[in-house]
Amino acid sequence: MIEARHLRVLRAVAATGSFSAAGRELGCTQPAVSQQMKALESSVGTPLLIRTGRRMRMTQAGESLVRHAAGILAGLTAAEEEVAAIAGLRAGRVRLVSFPSGSSTLVPSALAALRAAHPGTRVSLEEAEPPGSVEMLREGDCDIALAFRYEGAAGAEEWDDLVVRPLLTDRLVGLVPQGHRLARKETVGIGELAGEPWIAGCPRCRGHLVQVCEGAGFTPRIDFATDDYPAVVGLVGAGLGVAVLPELAIESVRPKGVRTVRLEPVVRREIVALTLPDLAQVPTVAATLDRLAEAAAR
């Protein structure tokens, strides 16, 4: 019989490449990791690791078991949490991953409301951009992923295996320095910015920016790239270029020295909360999704 604790150890060894590193990640000793791996290999009746010096390499059987481990552990977590709720325990855990502008706008009020309603619920927050955050969800490293995708972008089927909770539609706006020739205009065609130096954001946002600009007949000259929204605003405010940011990001930044302008054509992104089908049935996860939806509706 395969035990969940053995699967967790196997995943840690596969991720870190050694018993000692896996032990540090799991908070146990290297001999304990070795003992549990031997027990797992005994249970399945075949070697799962090839030991080469200080490093560990998965056998074909080990790779197969690691692939299945995330789904198995997610199902077990869902079962444990639901059983605890049915038994009347006022406790639970939610691991949330969010992109930065979601972390600073939607997440705080959602988690404050969740804590007020369910004070025994523990929530952890980690930041990651999609598609990395979505992969964390599939790998069992979080319970909810706050993510986004741009309207009209390819890959709409990439979330077909997940539960998708729509939250809001976020419009992108242009940022120009206060003294810029277009700063007094309410609406700016993106083609009017063709000759400007650009400050771009995360890799996914950067790729979408290039796609939109090329649709308008030019390729943007990207002088700076940063995931930090205050840094984007600071660079624009210093006159070093122009940028496009989601309105949600502007809410969390004091835009000193810049003007925001509406863009034509309109560019939007869809903000959603994602979870696995099994986890969507867990009361604490469902409650967190509800609070995120309430925060987005305000």
Tab-separated table of C-alpha atoms in Angstrom:
chain	number	residue	atom	x	y	z
A	1	MET	CA	0.000	0.000	0.000
A	2	ILE	CA	1.295	3.451	-0.964
A	3	GLU	CA	1.148	5.973	1.889
A	4	ALA	CA	0.612	9.703	1.376
A	5	ARG	CA	3.617	10.594	3.563
A	6	HIS	CA	5.827	8.480	1.309
A	7	LEU	CA	4.512	10.284	-1.784
A	8	ARG	CA	5.314	13.650	-0.211
A	9	VAL	CA	8.856	12.463	0.469
A	10	LEU	CA	9.183	11.160	-3.100
A	11	ARG	CA	8.090	14.529	-4.527
A	12	ALA	CA	10.586	16.365	-2.313
A	13	VAL	CA	13.439	14.062	-3.375
A	14	ALA	CA	12.493	14.443	-7.053
A	15	ALA	CA	12.352	18.248	-6.710
A	16	THR	CA	15.574	18.699	-4.714
A	17	GLY	CA	17.692	15.846	-6.054
A	18	SER	CA	18.977	14.525	-2.728
A	19	PHE	CA	17.846	12.996	0.568
A	20	SER	CA	19.486	15.712	2.646
A	21	ALA	CA	17.889	18.585	0.681
A	22	ALA	CA	14.515	16.818	0.805
A	23	GLY	CA	14.904	16.445	4.556
A	24	ARG	CA	15.550	20.165	4.964
A	25	GLU	CA	12.452	20.985	2.896
A	26	LEU	CA	10.277	18.570	4.867
A	27	GLY	CA	11.732	19.377	8.270
A	28	CYS	CA	13.100	15.893	8.984
A	29	THR	CA	16.444	14.116	8.980
A	30	GLN	CA	18.244	12.582	6.009
A	31	PRO	CA	18.034	9.047	7.523
A	32	ALA	CA	14.268	9.487	7.935
A	33	VAL	CA	13.944	10.381	4.247
A	34	SER	CA	16.069	7.383	3.273
A	35	GLN	CA	13.981	5.068	5.456
A	36	GLN	CA	10.698	6.286	3.977
A	37	MET	CA	12.006	5.939	0.420
A	38	LYS	CA	13.047	2.355	1.134
A	39	ALA	CA	9.573	1.674	2.535
A	40	LEU	CA	7.961	3.132	-0.600
A	41	GLU	CA	10.173	1.079	-2.921
A	42	SER	CA	9.285	-2.003	-0.892
A	43	SER	CA	5.563	-1.180	-1.232
A	44	VAL	CA	5.667	-0.813	-5.024
A	45	GLY	CA	8.130	-3.653	-5.545
A	46	THR	CA	10.548	-1.815	-7.819
A	47	PRO	CA	13.367	0.751	-7.516
A	48	LEU	CA	12.260	4.359	-7.795
A	49	LEU	CA	15.659	6.054	-7.540
A	50	ILE	CA	19.082	5.650	-9.066
A	51	ARG	CA	21.776	6.913	-6.718
A	52	THR	CA	24.705	8.587	-8.497
A	53	GLY	CA	27.070	10.052	-5.936
A	54	ARG	CA	25.261	12.725	-3.973
A	55	ARG	CA	22.493	13.154	-6.536
A	56	MET	CA	19.359	11.104	-7.082
A	57	ARG	CA	17.793	10.315	-10.450
A	58	MET	CA	14.297	8.917	-10.907
A	59	THR	CA	13.773	5.563	-12.591
A	60	GLN	CA	10.943	5.290	-15.123
A	61	ALA	CA	8.724	3.931	-12.336
A	62	GLY	CA	9.757	6.812	-10.074
A	63	GLU	CA	8.943	9.415	-12.736
A	64	SER	CA	5.534	7.810	-13.267
A	65	LEU	CA	4.750	7.843	-9.541
A	66	VAL	CA	5.857	11.494	-9.202
A	67	ARG	CA	3.486	12.454	-12.045
A	68	HIS	CA	0.550	10.847	-10.236
A	69	ALA	CA	1.538	12.124	-6.779
A	70	ALA	CA	0.204	15.694	-7.201
A	71	GLY	CA	-3.299	14.526	-8.110
A	72	ILE	CA	-3.322	11.880	-5.396
A	73	LEU	CA	-2.211	14.340	-2.700
A	74	ALA	CA	-4.713	16.975	-3.889
A	75	GLY	CA	-7.496	14.393	-3.652
A	76	LEU	CA	-6.382	13.400	-0.159
A	77	THR	CA	-6.256	17.046	0.943
A	78	ALA	CA	-9.775	17.577	-0.380
A	79	ALA	CA	-10.987	14.482	1.470
A	80	GLU	CA	-9.294	15.451	4.749
A	81	GLU	CA	-10.635	19.028	4.676
A	82	GLU	CA	-14.189	18.000	3.763
A	83	VAL	CA	-14.300	15.292	6.423
A	84	ALA	CA	-13.016	17.776	9.018
A	85	ALA	CA	-15.744	20.262	8.049
A	86	ILE	CA	-18.443	17.580	8.181
A	87	ALA	CA	-17.195	16.567	11.620
A	88	GLY	CA	-17.794	20.146	12.781
A	89	LEU	CA	-14.177	21.322	13.096
A	90	ARG	CA	-13.740	25.068	12.730
A	91	ALA	CA	-10.354	24.796	11.073
A	92	GLY	CA	-8.863	24.606	7.623
A	93	ARG	CA	-6.025	25.723	5.417
A	94	VAL	CA	-5.967	27.529	2.093
A	95	ARG	CA	-2.795	28.087	0.084
A	96	LEU	CA	-3.321	31.037	-2.262
A	97	VAL	CA	-1.066	32.136	-5.120
A	98	SER	CA	-1.650	35.501	-6.785
A	99	PHE	CA	-0.042	37.837	-9.300
A	100	PRO	CA	1.243	41.102	-7.699
A	101	SER	CA	-1.563	43.527	-8.627
A	102	GLY	CA	-4.123	41.001	-7.393
A	103	SER	CA	-2.177	40.591	-4.143
A	104	SER	CA	-2.342	44.309	-3.412
A	105	THR	CA	-5.983	44.945	-4.412
A	106	LEU	CA	-8.318	41.927	-4.338
A	107	VAL	CA	-6.566	39.664	-1.849
A	108	PRO	CA	-6.364	41.889	1.291
A	109	SER	CA	-10.101	42.612	1.583
A	110	ALA	CA	-11.007	39.033	0.604
A	111	LEU	CA	-8.783	37.528	3.294
A	112	ALA	CA	-9.913	40.033	5.920
A	113	ALA	CA	-13.551	39.045	5.240
A	114	LEU	CA	-12.618	35.354	5.319
A	115	ARG	CA	-10.837	35.699	8.662
A	116	ALA	CA	-13.793	37.595	10.161
A	117	ALA	CA	-16.224	34.863	9.090
A	118	HIS	CA	-13.941	31.881	9.741
A	119	PRO	CA	-11.271	32.866	12.298
A	120	GLY	CA	-9.920	29.318	12.467
A	121	THR	CA	-9.005	29.234	8.782
A	122	ARG	CA	-5.310	29.624	8.010
A	123	VAL	CA	-4.372	31.235	4.704
A	124	SER	CA	-0.916	31.461	3.166
A	125	LEU	CA	-0.089	33.753	0.238
A	126	GLU	CA	2.630	33.428	-2.367
A	127	GLU	CA	3.155	35.551	-5.465
A	128	ALA	CA	3.577	34.134	-8.956
A	129	GLU	CA	2.520	35.180	-12.440
A	130	PRO	CA	0.595	32.869	-14.751
A	131	PRO	CA	1.349	30.413	-16.244
A	132	GLY	CA	3.695	29.614	-13.332
A	133	SER	CA	0.913	30.003	-10.773
A	134	VAL	CA	-1.359	27.682	-12.779
A	135	GLU	CA	1.369	25.060	-12.888
A	136	MET	CA	1.772	25.351	-9.105
A	137	LEU	CA	-1.937	24.563	-8.782
A	138	ARG	CA	-1.681	21.500	-11.006
A	139	GLU	CA	1.410	20.314	-9.137
A	140	GLY	CA	-0.411	20.477	-5.794
A	141	ASP	CA	1.636	23.391	-4.435
A	142	CYS	CA	-1.385	25.645	-3.850
A	143	ASP	CA	-5.171	25.390	-3.529
A	144	ILE	CA	-6.254	28.538	-5.401
A	145	ALA	CA	-4.430	30.452	-8.125
A	146	LEU	CA	-5.421	34.011	-8.967
A	147	ALA	CA	-4.621	34.364	-12.660
A	148	PHE	CA	-5.386	36.382	-15.779
A	149	ARG	CA	-5.522	36.032	-19.534
A	150	TYR	CA	-5.932	38.626	-22.267
A	151	GLU	CA	-9.107	38.816	-24.342
A	152	GLY	CA	-8.634	37.272	-27.737
A	153	ALA	CA	-5.323	35.631	-26.842
A	154	ALA	CA	-4.675	32.063	-27.945
A	155	GLY	CA	-4.745	29.230	-25.422
A	156	ALA	CA	-8.261	29.597	-24.005
A	157	GLU	CA	-8.309	25.821	-23.554
A	158	GLU	CA	-5.350	25.908	-21.143
A	159	TRP	CA	-7.732	25.955	-18.138
A	160	ASP	CA	-10.152	23.278	-19.370
A	161	ASP	CA	-9.145	20.855	-16.592
A	162	LEU	CA	-9.679	23.441	-13.830
A	163	VAL	CA	-12.592	25.092	-12.049
A	164	VAL	CA	-12.660	28.708	-13.283
A	165	ARG	CA	-14.300	31.402	-11.109
A	166	PRO	CA	-14.526	34.657	-13.125
A	167	LEU	CA	-13.837	37.726	-10.963
A	168	LEU	CA	-13.606	40.838	-13.131
A	169	THR	CA	-12.520	42.293	-16.455
A	170	ASP	CA	-9.534	44.612	-16.133
A	171	ARG	CA	-8.918	47.290	-18.773
A	172	LEU	CA	-5.375	48.302	-19.690
A	173	VAL	CA	-4.442	51.984	-19.752
A	174	GLY	CA	-1.504	53.890	-21.173
A	175	LEU	CA	1.041	55.697	-18.992
A	176	VAL	CA	2.972	58.716	-20.283
A	177	PRO	CA	5.106	61.326	-18.480
A	178	GLN	CA	3.212	64.438	-17.322
A	179	GLY	CA	4.978	66.634	-19.859
A	180	HIS	CA	4.466	64.229	-22.745
A	181	ARG	CA	2.914	65.514	-25.998
A	182	LEU	CA	-0.074	63.154	-25.480
A	183	ALA	CA	-0.534	63.749	-21.740
A	184	ARG	CA	-3.554	66.040	-22.183
A	185	LYS	CA	-5.479	63.634	-24.415
A	186	GLU	CA	-8.255	61.504	-22.918
A	187	THR	CA	-7.852	58.687	-25.461
A	188	VAL	CA	-4.721	57.674	-27.358
A	189	GLY	CA	-4.471	55.282	-30.263
A	190	ILE	CA	-1.680	52.851	-29.520
A	191	GLY	CA	-0.231	53.615	-32.938
A	192	GLU	CA	0.462	57.172	-31.745
A	193	LEU	CA	3.070	55.687	-29.382
A	194	ALA	CA	4.943	53.882	-32.167
A	195	GLY	CA	8.125	55.912	-31.883
A	196	GLU	CA	8.357	55.911	-28.098
A	197	PRO	CA	10.714	53.944	-25.840
A	198	TRP	CA	8.690	51.423	-23.783
A	199	ILE	CA	8.798	50.037	-20.278
A	200	ALA	CA	7.373	46.497	-20.308
A	201	GLY	CA	6.179	44.164	-17.561
A	202	CYS	CA	6.186	40.425	-16.893
A	203	PRO	CA	7.064	38.033	-19.770
A	204	ARG	CA	3.410	37.241	-20.500
A	205	CYS	CA	2.441	40.942	-20.425
A	206	ARG	CA	5.486	41.801	-22.536
A	207	GLY	CA	4.497	39.238	-25.159
A	208	HIS	CA	0.960	40.596	-25.279
A	209	LEU	CA	2.239	44.183	-25.588
A	210	VAL	CA	4.321	43.219	-28.625
A	211	GLN	CA	1.314	41.429	-30.133
A	212	VAL	CA	-0.987	44.476	-29.681
A	213	CYS	CA	1.593	46.903	-31.047
A	214	GLU	CA	2.318	44.721	-34.064
A	215	GLY	CA	-1.430	44.626	-34.689
A	216	ALA	CA	-1.250	48.427	-34.844
A	217	GLY	CA	1.585	48.255	-37.387
A	218	PHE	CA	4.743	48.696	-35.329
A	219	THR	CA	7.127	46.813	-33.057
A	220	PRO	CA	7.708	48.522	-29.688
A	221	ARG	CA	11.256	49.454	-28.707
A	222	ILE	CA	11.440	48.054	-25.179
A	223	ASP	CA	14.204	49.823	-23.248
A	224	PHE	CA	13.279	48.528	-19.769
A	225	ALA	CA	11.433	45.470	-18.451
A	226	THR	CA	10.350	44.953	-14.838
A	227	ASP	CA	7.665	43.020	-12.960
A	228	ASP	CA	7.529	45.790	-10.329
A	229	TYR	CA	4.616	48.157	-11.047
A	230	PRO	CA	5.956	51.034	-8.882
A	231	ALA	CA	9.205	50.755	-10.866
A	232	VAL	CA	7.249	51.039	-14.128
A	233	VAL	CA	5.502	54.175	-12.850
A	234	GLY	CA	8.815	55.620	-11.631
A	235	LEU	CA	10.520	55.045	-14.985
A	236	VAL	CA	7.633	56.645	-16.879
A	237	GLY	CA	7.525	59.544	-14.406
A	238	ALA	CA	11.239	60.156	-14.984
A	239	GLY	CA	10.547	60.549	-18.704
A	240	LEU	CA	12.313	57.344	-19.721
A	241	GLY	CA	9.460	55.910	-21.734
A	242	VAL	CA	5.783	54.996	-21.922
A	243	ALA	CA	3.986	51.913	-20.659
A	244	VAL	CA	0.698	50.041	-20.566
A	245	LEU	CA	-0.602	48.810	-17.206
A	246	PRO	CA	-3.846	47.196	-16.019
A	247	GLU	CA	-6.187	49.505	-14.104
A	248	LEU	CA	-5.952	47.039	-11.210
A	249	ALA	CA	-2.215	47.738	-10.980
A	250	ILE	CA	-2.752	51.509	-10.963
A	251	GLU	CA	-4.983	51.136	-7.873
A	252	SER	CA	-2.021	49.880	-5.846
A	253	VAL	CA	0.492	52.530	-6.984
A	254	ARG	CA	0.717	56.298	-6.493
A	255	PRO	CA	1.263	57.429	-10.081
A	256	LYS	CA	3.518	60.440	-9.429
A	257	GLY	CA	4.734	62.348	-12.456
A	258	VAL	CA	2.632	60.376	-14.941
A	259	ARG	CA	-0.692	60.687	-16.728
A	260	THR	CA	-2.969	57.760	-17.540
A	261	VAL	CA	-4.740	57.748	-20.903
A	262	ARG	CA	-7.339	55.456	-22.398
A	263	LEU	CA	-6.080	53.228	-25.165
A	264	GLU	CA	-7.664	52.515	-28.512
A	265	PRO	CA	-8.249	49.779	-29.439
A	266	VAL	CA	-9.452	48.707	-26.002
A	267	VAL	CA	-7.276	46.016	-24.428
A	268	ARG	CA	-8.658	43.967	-21.527
A	269	ARG	CA	-7.639	41.003	-19.428
A	270	GLU	CA	-9.893	38.562	-17.608
A	271	ILE	CA	-9.126	38.071	-13.892
A	272	VAL	CA	-10.125	34.660	-12.517
A	273	ALA	CA	-9.608	32.397	-9.522
A	274	LEU	CA	-8.650	28.827	-10.409
A	275	THR	CA	-8.754	25.619	-8.416
A	276	LEU	CA	-8.867	21.855	-8.989
A	277	PRO	CA	-12.268	20.132	-9.210
A	278	ASP	CA	-11.626	18.133	-6.019
A	279	LEU	CA	-10.525	21.207	-4.085
A	280	ALA	CA	-13.559	23.234	-5.189
A	281	GLN	CA	-15.661	21.006	-2.902
A	282	VAL	CA	-13.567	21.832	0.173
A	283	PRO	CA	-15.505	24.328	2.346
A	284	THR	CA	-12.520	26.564	3.140
A	285	VAL	CA	-11.542	26.755	-0.539
A	286	ALA	CA	-15.150	27.471	-1.575
A	287	ALA	CA	-15.404	30.209	1.074
A	288	THR	CA	-12.177	31.815	-0.155
A	289	LEU	CA	-13.452	31.806	-3.737
A	290	ASP	CA	-16.663	33.508	-2.554
A	291	ARG	CA	-14.720	36.202	-0.690
A	292	LEU	CA	-12.509	36.869	-3.737
A	293	ALA	CA	-15.642	37.269	-5.882
A	294	GLU	CA	-17.121	39.694	-3.323
A	295	ALA	CA	-13.884	41.735	-3.254
A	296	ALA	CA	-13.868	41.935	-7.064
A	297	ALA	CA	-17.497	43.121	-7.139
A	298	ARG	CA	-16.828	46.157	-4.937
